[in-house]
Short mmCIF file of C-alpha atoms and ligand atoms in Angstrom, two decimals:
data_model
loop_
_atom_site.label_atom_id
_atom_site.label_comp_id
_atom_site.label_asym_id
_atom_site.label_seq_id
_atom_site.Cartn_x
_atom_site.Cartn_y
_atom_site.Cartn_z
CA UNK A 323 147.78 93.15 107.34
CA UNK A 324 147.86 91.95 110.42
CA UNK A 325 150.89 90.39 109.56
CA UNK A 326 151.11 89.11 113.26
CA UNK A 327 147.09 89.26 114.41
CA UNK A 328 145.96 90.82 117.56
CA UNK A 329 147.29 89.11 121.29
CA UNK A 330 143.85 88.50 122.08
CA UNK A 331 142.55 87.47 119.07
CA UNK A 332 141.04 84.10 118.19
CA UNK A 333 142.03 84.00 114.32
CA UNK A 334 139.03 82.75 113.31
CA UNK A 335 137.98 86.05 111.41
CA UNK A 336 139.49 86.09 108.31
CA UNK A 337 141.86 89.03 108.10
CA UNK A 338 140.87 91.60 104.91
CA UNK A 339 142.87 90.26 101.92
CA UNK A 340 145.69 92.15 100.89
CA UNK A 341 144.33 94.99 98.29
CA UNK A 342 142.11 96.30 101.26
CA UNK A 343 144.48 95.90 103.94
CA UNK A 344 147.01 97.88 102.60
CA UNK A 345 144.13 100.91 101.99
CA UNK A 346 142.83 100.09 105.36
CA UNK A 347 146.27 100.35 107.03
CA UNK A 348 146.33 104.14 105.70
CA UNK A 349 143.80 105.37 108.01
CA UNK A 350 145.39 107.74 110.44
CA UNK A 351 142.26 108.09 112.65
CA UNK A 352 140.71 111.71 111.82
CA UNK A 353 137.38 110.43 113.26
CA UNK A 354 135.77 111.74 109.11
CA UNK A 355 134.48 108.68 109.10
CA UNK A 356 131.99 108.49 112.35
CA UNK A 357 131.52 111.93 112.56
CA UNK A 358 129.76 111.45 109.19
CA UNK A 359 128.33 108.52 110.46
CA UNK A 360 124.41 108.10 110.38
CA UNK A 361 124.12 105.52 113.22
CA UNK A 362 127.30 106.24 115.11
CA UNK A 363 125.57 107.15 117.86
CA UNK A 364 123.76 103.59 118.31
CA UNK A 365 127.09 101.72 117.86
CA UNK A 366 129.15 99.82 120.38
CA UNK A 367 132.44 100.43 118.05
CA UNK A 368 132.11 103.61 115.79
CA UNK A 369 133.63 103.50 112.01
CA UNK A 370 137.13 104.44 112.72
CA UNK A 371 137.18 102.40 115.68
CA UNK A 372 136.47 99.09 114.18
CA UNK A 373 138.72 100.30 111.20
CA UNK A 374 141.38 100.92 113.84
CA UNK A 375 140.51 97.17 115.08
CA UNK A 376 141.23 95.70 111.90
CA UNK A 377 144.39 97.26 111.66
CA UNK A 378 145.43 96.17 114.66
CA UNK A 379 144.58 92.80 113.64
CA UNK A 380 140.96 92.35 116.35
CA UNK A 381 138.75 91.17 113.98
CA UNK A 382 136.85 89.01 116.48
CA UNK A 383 135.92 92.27 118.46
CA UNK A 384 134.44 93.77 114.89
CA UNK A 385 132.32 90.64 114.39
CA UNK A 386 131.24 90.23 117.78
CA UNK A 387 129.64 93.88 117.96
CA UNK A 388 126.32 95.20 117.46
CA UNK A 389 127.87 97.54 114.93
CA UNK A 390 128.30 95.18 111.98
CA UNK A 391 124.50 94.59 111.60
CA UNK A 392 123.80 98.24 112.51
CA UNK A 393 126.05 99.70 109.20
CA UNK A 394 123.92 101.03 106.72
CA UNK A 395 126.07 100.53 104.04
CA UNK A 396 125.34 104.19 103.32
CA UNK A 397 128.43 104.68 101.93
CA UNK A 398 129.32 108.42 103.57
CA UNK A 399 132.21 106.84 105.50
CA UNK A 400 133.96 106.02 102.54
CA UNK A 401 132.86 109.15 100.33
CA UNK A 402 134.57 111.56 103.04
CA UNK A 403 137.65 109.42 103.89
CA UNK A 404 140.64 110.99 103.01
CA UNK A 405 142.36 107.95 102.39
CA UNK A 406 139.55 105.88 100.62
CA UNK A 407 138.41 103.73 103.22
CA UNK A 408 135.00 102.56 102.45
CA UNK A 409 133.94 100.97 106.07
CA UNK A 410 131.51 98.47 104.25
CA UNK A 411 134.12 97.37 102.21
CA UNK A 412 135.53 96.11 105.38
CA UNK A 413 132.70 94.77 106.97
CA UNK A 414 130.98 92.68 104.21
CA UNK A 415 133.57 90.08 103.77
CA UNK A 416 133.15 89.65 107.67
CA UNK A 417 129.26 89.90 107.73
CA UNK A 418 129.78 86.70 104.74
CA UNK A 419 132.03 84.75 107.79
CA UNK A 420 129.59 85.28 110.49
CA UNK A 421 126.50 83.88 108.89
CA UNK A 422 128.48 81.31 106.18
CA UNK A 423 130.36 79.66 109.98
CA UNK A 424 127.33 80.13 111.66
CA UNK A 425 128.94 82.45 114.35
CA UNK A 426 126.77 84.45 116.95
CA UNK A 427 124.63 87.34 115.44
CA UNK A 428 123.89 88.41 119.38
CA UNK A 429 119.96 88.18 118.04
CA UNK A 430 120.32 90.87 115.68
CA UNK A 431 116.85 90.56 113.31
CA UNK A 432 119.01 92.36 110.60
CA UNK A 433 120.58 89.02 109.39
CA UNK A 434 117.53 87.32 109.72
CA UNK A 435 116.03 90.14 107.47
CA UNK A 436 118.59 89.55 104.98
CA UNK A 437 119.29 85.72 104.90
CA UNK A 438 114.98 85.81 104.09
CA UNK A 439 115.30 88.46 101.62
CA UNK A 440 117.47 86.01 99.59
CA UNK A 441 115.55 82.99 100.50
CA UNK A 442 112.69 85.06 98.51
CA UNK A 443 114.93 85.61 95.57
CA UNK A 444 115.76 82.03 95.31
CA UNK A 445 112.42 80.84 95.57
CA UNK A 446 110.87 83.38 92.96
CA UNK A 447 113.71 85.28 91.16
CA UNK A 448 112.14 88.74 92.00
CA UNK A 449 111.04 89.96 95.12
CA UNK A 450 107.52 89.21 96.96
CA UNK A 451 106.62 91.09 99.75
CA UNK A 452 103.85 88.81 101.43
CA UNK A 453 106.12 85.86 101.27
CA UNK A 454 109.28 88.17 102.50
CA UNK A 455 107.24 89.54 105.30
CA UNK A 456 105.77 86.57 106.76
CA UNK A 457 109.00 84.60 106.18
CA UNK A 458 110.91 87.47 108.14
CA UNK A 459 108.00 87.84 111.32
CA UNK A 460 107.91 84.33 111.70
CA UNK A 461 111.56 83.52 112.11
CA UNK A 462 111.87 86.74 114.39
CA UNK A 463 108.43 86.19 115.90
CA UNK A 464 107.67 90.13 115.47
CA UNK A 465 104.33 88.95 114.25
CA UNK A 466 102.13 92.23 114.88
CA UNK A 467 104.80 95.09 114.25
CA UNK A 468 103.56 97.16 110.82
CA UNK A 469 100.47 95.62 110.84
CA UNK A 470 98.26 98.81 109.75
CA UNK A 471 100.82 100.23 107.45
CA UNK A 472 101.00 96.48 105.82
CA UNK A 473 96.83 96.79 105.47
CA UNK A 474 97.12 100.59 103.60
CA UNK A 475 99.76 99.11 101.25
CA UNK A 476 97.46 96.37 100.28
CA UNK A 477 94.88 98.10 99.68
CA UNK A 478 96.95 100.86 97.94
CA UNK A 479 97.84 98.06 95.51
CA UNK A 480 101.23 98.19 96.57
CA UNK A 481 101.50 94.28 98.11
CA UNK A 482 100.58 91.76 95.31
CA UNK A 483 98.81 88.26 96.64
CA UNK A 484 100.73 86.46 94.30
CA UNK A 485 104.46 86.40 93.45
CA UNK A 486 105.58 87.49 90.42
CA UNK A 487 108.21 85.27 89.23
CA UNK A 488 111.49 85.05 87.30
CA UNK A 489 110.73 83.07 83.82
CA UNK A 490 114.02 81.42 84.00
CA UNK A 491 113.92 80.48 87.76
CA UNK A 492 116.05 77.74 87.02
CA UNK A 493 119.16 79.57 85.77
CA UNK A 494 118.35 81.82 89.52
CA UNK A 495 118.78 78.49 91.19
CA UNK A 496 121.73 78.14 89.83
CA UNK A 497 123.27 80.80 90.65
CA UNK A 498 122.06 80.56 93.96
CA UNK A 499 124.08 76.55 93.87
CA UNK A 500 127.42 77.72 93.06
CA UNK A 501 127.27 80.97 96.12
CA UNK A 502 128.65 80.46 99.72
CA UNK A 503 124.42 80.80 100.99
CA UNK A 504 122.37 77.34 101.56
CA UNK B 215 116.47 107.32 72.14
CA UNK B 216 115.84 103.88 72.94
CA UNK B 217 116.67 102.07 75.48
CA UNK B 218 116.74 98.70 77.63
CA UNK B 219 114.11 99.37 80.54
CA UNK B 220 115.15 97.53 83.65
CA UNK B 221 112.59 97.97 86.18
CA UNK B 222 113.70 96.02 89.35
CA UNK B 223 111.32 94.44 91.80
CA UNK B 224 110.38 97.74 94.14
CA UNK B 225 109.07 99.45 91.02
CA UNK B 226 106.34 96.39 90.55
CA UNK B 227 105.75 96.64 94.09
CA UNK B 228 106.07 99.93 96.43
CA UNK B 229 107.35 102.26 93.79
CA UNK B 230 104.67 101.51 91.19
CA UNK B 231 103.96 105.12 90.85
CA UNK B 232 107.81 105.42 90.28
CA UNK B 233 107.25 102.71 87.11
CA UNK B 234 104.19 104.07 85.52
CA UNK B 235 105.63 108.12 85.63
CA UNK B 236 108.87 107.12 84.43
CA UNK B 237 107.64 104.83 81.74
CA UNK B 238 104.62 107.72 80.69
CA UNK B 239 107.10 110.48 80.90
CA UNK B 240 109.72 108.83 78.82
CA UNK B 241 106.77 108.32 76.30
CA UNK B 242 106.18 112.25 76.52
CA UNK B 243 109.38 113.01 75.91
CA UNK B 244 110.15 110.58 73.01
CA UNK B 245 112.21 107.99 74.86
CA UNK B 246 111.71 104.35 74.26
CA UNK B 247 111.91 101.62 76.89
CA UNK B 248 112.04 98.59 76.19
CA UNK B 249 111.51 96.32 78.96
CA UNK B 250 114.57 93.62 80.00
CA UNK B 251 113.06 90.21 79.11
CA UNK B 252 113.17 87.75 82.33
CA UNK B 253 114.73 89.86 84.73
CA UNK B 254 115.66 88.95 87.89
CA UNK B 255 116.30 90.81 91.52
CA UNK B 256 119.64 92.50 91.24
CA UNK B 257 120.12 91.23 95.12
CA UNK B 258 119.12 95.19 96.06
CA UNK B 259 120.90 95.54 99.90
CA UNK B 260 120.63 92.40 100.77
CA UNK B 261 123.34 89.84 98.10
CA UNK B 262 126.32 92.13 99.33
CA UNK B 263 125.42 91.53 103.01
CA UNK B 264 125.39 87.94 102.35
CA UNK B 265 127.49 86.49 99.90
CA UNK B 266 130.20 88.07 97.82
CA UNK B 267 129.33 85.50 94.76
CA UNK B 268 125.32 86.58 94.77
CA UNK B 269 126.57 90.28 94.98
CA UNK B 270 127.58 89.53 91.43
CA UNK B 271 126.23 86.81 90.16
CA UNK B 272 122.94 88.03 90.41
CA UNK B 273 123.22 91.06 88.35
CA UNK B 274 125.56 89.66 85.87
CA UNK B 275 123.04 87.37 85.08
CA UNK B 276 120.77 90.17 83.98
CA UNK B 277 123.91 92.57 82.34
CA UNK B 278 124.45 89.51 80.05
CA UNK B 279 121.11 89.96 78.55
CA UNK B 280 121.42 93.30 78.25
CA UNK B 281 124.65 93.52 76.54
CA UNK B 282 123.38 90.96 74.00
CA UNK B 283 120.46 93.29 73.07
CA UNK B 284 123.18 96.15 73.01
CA UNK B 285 121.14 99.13 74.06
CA UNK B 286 122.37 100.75 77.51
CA UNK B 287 120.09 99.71 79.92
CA UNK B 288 117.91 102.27 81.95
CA UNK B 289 117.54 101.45 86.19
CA UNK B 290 115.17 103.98 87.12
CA UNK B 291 116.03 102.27 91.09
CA UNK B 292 118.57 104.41 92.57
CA UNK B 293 119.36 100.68 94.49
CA UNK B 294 119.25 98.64 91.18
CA UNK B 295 121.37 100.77 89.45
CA UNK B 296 124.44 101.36 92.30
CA UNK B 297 124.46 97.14 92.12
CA UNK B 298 124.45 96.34 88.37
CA UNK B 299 127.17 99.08 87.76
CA UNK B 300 129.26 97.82 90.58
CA UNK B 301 128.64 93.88 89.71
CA UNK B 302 129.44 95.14 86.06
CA UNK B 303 132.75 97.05 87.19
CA UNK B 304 133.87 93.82 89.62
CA UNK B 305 133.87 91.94 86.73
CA UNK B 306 135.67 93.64 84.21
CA UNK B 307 138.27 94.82 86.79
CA UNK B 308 138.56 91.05 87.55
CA UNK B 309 139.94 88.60 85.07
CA UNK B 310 138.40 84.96 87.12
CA UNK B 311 134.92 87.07 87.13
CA UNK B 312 135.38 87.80 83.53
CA UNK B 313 135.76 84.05 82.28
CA UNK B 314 132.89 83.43 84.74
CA UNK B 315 130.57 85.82 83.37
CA UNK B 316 131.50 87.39 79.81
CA UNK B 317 130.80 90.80 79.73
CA UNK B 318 132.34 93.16 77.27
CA UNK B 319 131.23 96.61 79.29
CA UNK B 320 130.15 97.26 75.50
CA UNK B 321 126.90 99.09 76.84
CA UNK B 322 126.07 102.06 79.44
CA UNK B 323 124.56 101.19 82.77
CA UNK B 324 122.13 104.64 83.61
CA UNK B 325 120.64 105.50 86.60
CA UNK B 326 117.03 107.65 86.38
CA UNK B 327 118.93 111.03 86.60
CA UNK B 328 121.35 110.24 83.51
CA UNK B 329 118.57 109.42 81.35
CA UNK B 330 116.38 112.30 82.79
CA UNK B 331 119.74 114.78 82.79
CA UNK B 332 120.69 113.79 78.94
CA UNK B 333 121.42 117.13 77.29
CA UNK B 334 118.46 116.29 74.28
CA UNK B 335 115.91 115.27 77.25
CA UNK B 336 116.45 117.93 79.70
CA UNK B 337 115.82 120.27 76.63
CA UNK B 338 112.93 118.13 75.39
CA UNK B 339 111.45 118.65 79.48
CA UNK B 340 112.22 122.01 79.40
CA UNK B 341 110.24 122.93 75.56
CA UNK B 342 107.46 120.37 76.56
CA UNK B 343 106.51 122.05 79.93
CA UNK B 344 103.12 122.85 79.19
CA UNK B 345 101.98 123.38 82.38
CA UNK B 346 105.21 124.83 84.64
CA UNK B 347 105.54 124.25 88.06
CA UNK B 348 105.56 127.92 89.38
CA UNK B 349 105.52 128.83 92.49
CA UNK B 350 105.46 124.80 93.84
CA UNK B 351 109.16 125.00 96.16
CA UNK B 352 110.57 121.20 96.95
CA UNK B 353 114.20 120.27 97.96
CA UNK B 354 115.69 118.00 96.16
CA UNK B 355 116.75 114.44 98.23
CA UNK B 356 119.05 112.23 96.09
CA UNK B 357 119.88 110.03 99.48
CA UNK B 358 122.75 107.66 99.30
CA UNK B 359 123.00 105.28 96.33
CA UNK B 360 122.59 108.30 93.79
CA UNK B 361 125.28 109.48 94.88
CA UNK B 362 127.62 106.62 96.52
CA UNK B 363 129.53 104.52 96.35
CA UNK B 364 131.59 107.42 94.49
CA UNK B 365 133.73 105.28 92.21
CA UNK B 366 130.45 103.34 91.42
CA UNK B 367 127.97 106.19 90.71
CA UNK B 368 130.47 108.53 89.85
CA UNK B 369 128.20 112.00 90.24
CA UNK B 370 128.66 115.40 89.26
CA UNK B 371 128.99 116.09 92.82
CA UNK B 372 129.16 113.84 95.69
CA UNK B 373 128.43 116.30 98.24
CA UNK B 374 125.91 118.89 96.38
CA UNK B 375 124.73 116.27 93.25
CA UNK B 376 123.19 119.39 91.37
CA UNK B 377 121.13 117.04 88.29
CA UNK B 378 118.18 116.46 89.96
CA UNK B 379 118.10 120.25 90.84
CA UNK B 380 118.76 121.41 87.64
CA UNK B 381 115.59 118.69 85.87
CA UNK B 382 113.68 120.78 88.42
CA UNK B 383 114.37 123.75 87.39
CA UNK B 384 113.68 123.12 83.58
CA UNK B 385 109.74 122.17 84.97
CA UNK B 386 109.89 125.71 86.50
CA UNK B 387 110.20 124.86 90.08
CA UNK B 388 111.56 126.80 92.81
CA UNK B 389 114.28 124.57 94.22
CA UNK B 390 115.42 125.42 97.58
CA UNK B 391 118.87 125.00 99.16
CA UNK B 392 118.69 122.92 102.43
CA UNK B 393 121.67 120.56 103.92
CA UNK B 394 120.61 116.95 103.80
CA UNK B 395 120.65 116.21 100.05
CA UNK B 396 122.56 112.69 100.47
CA UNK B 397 122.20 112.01 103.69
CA UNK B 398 120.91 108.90 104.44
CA UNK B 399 117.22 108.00 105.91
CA UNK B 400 117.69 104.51 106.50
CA UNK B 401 116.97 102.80 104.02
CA UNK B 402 118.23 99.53 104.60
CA UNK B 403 116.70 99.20 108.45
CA UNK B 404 113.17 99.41 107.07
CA UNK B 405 111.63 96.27 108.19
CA UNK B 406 114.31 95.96 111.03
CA UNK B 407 115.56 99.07 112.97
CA UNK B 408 112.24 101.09 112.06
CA UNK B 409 113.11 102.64 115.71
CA UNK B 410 116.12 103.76 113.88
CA UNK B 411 114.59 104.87 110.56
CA UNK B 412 111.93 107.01 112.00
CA UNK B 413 114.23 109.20 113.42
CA UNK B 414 116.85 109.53 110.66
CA UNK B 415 114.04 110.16 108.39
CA UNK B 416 111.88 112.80 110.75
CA UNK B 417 115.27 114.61 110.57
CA UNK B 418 115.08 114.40 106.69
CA UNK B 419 111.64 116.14 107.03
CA UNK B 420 111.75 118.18 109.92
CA UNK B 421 114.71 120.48 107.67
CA UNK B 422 112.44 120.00 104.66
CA UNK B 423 109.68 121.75 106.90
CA UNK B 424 112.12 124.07 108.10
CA UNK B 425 113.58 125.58 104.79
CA UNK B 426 109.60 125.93 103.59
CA UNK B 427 109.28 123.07 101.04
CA UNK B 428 106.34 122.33 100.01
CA UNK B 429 107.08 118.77 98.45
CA UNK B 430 110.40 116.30 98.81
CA UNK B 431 111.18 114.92 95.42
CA UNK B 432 113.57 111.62 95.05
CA UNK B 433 114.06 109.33 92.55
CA UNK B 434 114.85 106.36 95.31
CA UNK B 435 112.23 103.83 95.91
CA UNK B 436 113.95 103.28 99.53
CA UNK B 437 113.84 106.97 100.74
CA UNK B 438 110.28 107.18 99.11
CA UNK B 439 109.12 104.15 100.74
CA UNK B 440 110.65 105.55 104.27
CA UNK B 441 109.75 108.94 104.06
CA UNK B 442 106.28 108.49 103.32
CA UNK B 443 105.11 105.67 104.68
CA UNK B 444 106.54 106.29 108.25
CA UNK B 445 105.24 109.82 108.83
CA UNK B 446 102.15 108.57 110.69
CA UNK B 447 104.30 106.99 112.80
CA UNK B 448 106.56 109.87 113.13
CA UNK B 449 103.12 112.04 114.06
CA UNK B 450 101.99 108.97 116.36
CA UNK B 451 105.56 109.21 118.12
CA UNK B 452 106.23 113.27 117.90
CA UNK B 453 102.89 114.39 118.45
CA UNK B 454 102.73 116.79 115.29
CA UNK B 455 100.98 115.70 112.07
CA UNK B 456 103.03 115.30 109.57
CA UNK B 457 101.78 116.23 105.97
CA UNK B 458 104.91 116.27 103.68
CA UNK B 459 104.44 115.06 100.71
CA UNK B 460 107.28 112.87 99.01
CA UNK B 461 107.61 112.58 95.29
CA UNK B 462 109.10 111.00 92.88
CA UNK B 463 110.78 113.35 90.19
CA UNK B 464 108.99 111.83 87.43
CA UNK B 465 105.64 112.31 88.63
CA UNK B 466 106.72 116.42 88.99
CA UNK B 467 107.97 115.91 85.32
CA UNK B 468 104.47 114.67 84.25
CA UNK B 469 102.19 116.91 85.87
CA UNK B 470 104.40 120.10 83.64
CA UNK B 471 104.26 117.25 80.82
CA UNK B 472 100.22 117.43 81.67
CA UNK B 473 99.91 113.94 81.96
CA UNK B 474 96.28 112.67 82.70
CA UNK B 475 97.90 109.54 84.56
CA UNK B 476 99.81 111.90 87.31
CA UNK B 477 96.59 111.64 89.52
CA UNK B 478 96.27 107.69 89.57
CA UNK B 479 99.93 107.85 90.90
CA UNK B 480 99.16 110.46 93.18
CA UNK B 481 96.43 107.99 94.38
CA UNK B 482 99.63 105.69 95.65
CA UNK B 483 101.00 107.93 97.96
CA UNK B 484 100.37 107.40 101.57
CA UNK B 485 100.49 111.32 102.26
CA UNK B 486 98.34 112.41 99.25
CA UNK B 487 100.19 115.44 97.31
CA UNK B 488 97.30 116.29 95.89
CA UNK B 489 95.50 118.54 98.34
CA UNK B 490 99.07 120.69 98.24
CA UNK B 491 99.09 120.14 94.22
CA UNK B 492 95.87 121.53 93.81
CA UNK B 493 96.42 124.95 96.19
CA UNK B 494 99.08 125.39 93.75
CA UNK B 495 96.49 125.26 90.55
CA UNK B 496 98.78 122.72 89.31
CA UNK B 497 96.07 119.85 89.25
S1 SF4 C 1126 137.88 108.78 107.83
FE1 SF4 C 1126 139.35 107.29 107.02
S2 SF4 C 1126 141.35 107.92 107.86
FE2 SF4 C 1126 139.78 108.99 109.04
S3 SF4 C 1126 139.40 107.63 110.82
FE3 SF4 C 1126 137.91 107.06 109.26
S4 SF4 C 1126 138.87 105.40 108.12
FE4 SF4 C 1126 140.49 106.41 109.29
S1 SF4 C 1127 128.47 102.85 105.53
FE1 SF4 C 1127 128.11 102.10 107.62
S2 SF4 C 1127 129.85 102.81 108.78
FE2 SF4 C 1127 129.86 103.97 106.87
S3 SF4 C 1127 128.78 105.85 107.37
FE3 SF4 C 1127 127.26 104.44 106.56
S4 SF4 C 1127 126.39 103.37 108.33
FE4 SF4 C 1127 128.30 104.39 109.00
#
């Protein structure tokens, strides 16, 4: 797919590699896909369009929208398609481009979210919330937003004040060495 | 029955009520877990947004162990089991992933609802029910990753999923029809669209309200986590006070069972079920 790559299009997205371009080129635009869509109302490009894109070969126009960090990766796109297009399955490999080349995320706190979710793994193996949290408000400066809920889930027993760790952190380190993520 | 017991990180943290039913139920019904030594974070929605390695790496890491104690492993975490079964699929499909990280497929990978569903267990629920739910109506809200990817969780039905109905049903309650049963609340916007969540999940409970339920019962930590913790900001934001109780199946499963731990997980909840549990004489 796109054999040729769009007129206006910079090349620096990676096109989809073959196996998914050749399901992606099936889609014949039924609009299945968005009118199951969850958020498709709060997207710049819905589902089909940005499938649509990729065909074409605009891949620069799917990672420069607000619609890559709004996909839920829910899943009901490709559940309904009639031709087995699975939008995330489109949009991860892109997602992996934009933050591994350090492209524009138009201040979406969604990649933010997810770069410190993994920044937690790495550091303890297993999730901890506190750290996760306050990792996540500082580097998107949202410092007082769930601030009562946060206190009930403490005291609920649901936030631990101490991590609980991975035994073998080292072998998560590792793992963490040979990925694309710093 | 025995089986390897992985219990992901949101069931030591948010969804501890989720841990301590499933692990007292399974008890009750003569299931043994045994809990996966070291585990690690399967990467839950985050690896897969990342990094295509992590997406796999991470739970291969903990399959490995698994297969080399050679029981199929239990993921009560609707989230933790969609990502080891697809890291586990990726790599057999894939012959590079293979030498990377040998795996044999030699064991099954279970979500919640195929242990819970098993022919021998359902029956076991059904003959141990000492205390029957009667009268107590919930809908039943598998949300996406029970259900989806297909070719991942590969359900009865992707549209209607009828297993957590039918577990329902063998506790003896009244399990209404209603149109959202996989649609999706969220879940992965939590901490950063909660604009966005709030209103996907009101519309979860606003049709929950509307076809009478008197509980929502799940087996996700996500679509617990967003469906009960939000709905005093839903009332804050709407106006109404919102009261619906959100449970997780197991926790149903042990007040029939007549657990004596159900009301220390009730104590969990942000909206308490037990005020509703109790006008039912079922607590
Ligand atoms: S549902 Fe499938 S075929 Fe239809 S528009 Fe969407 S991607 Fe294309
Ligand atoms: S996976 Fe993304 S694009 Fe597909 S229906 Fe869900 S939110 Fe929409």
């Amino acid at each position: 797919m796109p054999q040729t790559g769009y007129a206006t299009s910079s090349g620096k997205v990676t096109a989809p590699q073959a196996d998914l371009a050749s399901v992606i080129n099936q889609c014949y635009q039924c609009g299945k896909c968005s009118a199951g869509c969850p958020v498709a109302t709060e997207m710049d490009l819905m589902p089909h369009q940005m499938v649509r894109l990729a065909v074409l070969g605009d891949l620069d126009r799917i990672a420069a929208s607000k619609s890559i960090w709004l996909c839920l990766t829910c899943h009901t796109c490709g559940a309904r398609c009639p031709n087995g297009i699975d939008v995330p399955a489109l949009l991860d490999p892109i997602r992996h481009q934009i933050l591994r080349d350090k492209m524009d995320t138009k201040g979406s706190p969604v990649p933010i979210f997810h770069k410190t979710f993994m920044d937690t793994i790495k550091t303890f193996g297993r999730v901890y919330e506190l750290f996760l949290i306050g990792m996540y408000k500082l580097r998107t400066k949202k410092y007082f937003d769930d601030m009562e809920l946060g206190m009930q889930m403490f005291k609920k027993g649901k936030l631990h004040l101490l991590p609980q760790k991975t035994g073998s952190l080292s072998e998560v380190k590792q793992v963490f060495k040979k990925s694309g993520l710093k | 029955m025995e089986f390897t017991y992985y219990p992901g990180c949101s069931l030591k943290g948010s969804a501890q009520e989720l841990d301590e039913s499933f692990r007292s139920v399974s008890e009750k019904l003569g299931v043994t877990l045994k809990e996966l030594p070291d585990w690690a974070c399967c990467g839950a929605s985050s690896a897969h947004m990342v990094d295509a390695y992590l997406e796999t790496a991470l739970p291969a890491r903990d399959l490995i162990t698994a297969e080399r104690l050679g029981r199929d492993v239990v993921a009560p975490c609707a989230g933790c089991h969609v990502r080891m079964k697809a890291a586990s699929m990726k790599i057999l499909e894939d012959a590079e992933l293979s030498r990377q990280f040998p795996l044999r497929g030699g064991i099954r990978i279970m979500s919640g609802i195929d242990m819970l569903h098993d022919a021998d267990v359902i029956k076991r629920i059904r003959e141990r029910s000492a205390k029957p739910l009667a009268g107590l109506k919930v809908v039943a809200y598998y949300g996406c990753l029970a259900v989806r990817p297909v070719e991942v969780v590969d359900p009865d039905d992707p549209e209607n999923p009828k297993q957590m109905d039918e577990v329902l049903e063998a506790v003896g309650a009244e399990v209404l029809n209603w149109p959202y049963k996989t649609d999706c609340c969220g879940g992965s916007l939590a901490l950063t669209r909660t604009d966005l969540v709030l209103k996907l999940s009101q519309k979860l409970i606003d049709m929950a309200i509307a076809v009478g339920a008197d509980a929502m019962v799940t087996l996700c930590p996500m679509c617990q986590a967003n469906l009960d913790t939000r709905q005093a900001d839903i009332s804050k934001l709407s106006g109404r006070n919102y009261q619906m109780p959100v449970l997780y199946l197991t926790e149903l499963i042990g007040v029939a069972l007549n657990d004596s731990q159900a009301s220390h997980w009730f104590e969990k909840h942000m909206v308490s079920p037990k005020t509703m549990l109790a006008s039912k004489g079922l607590i």
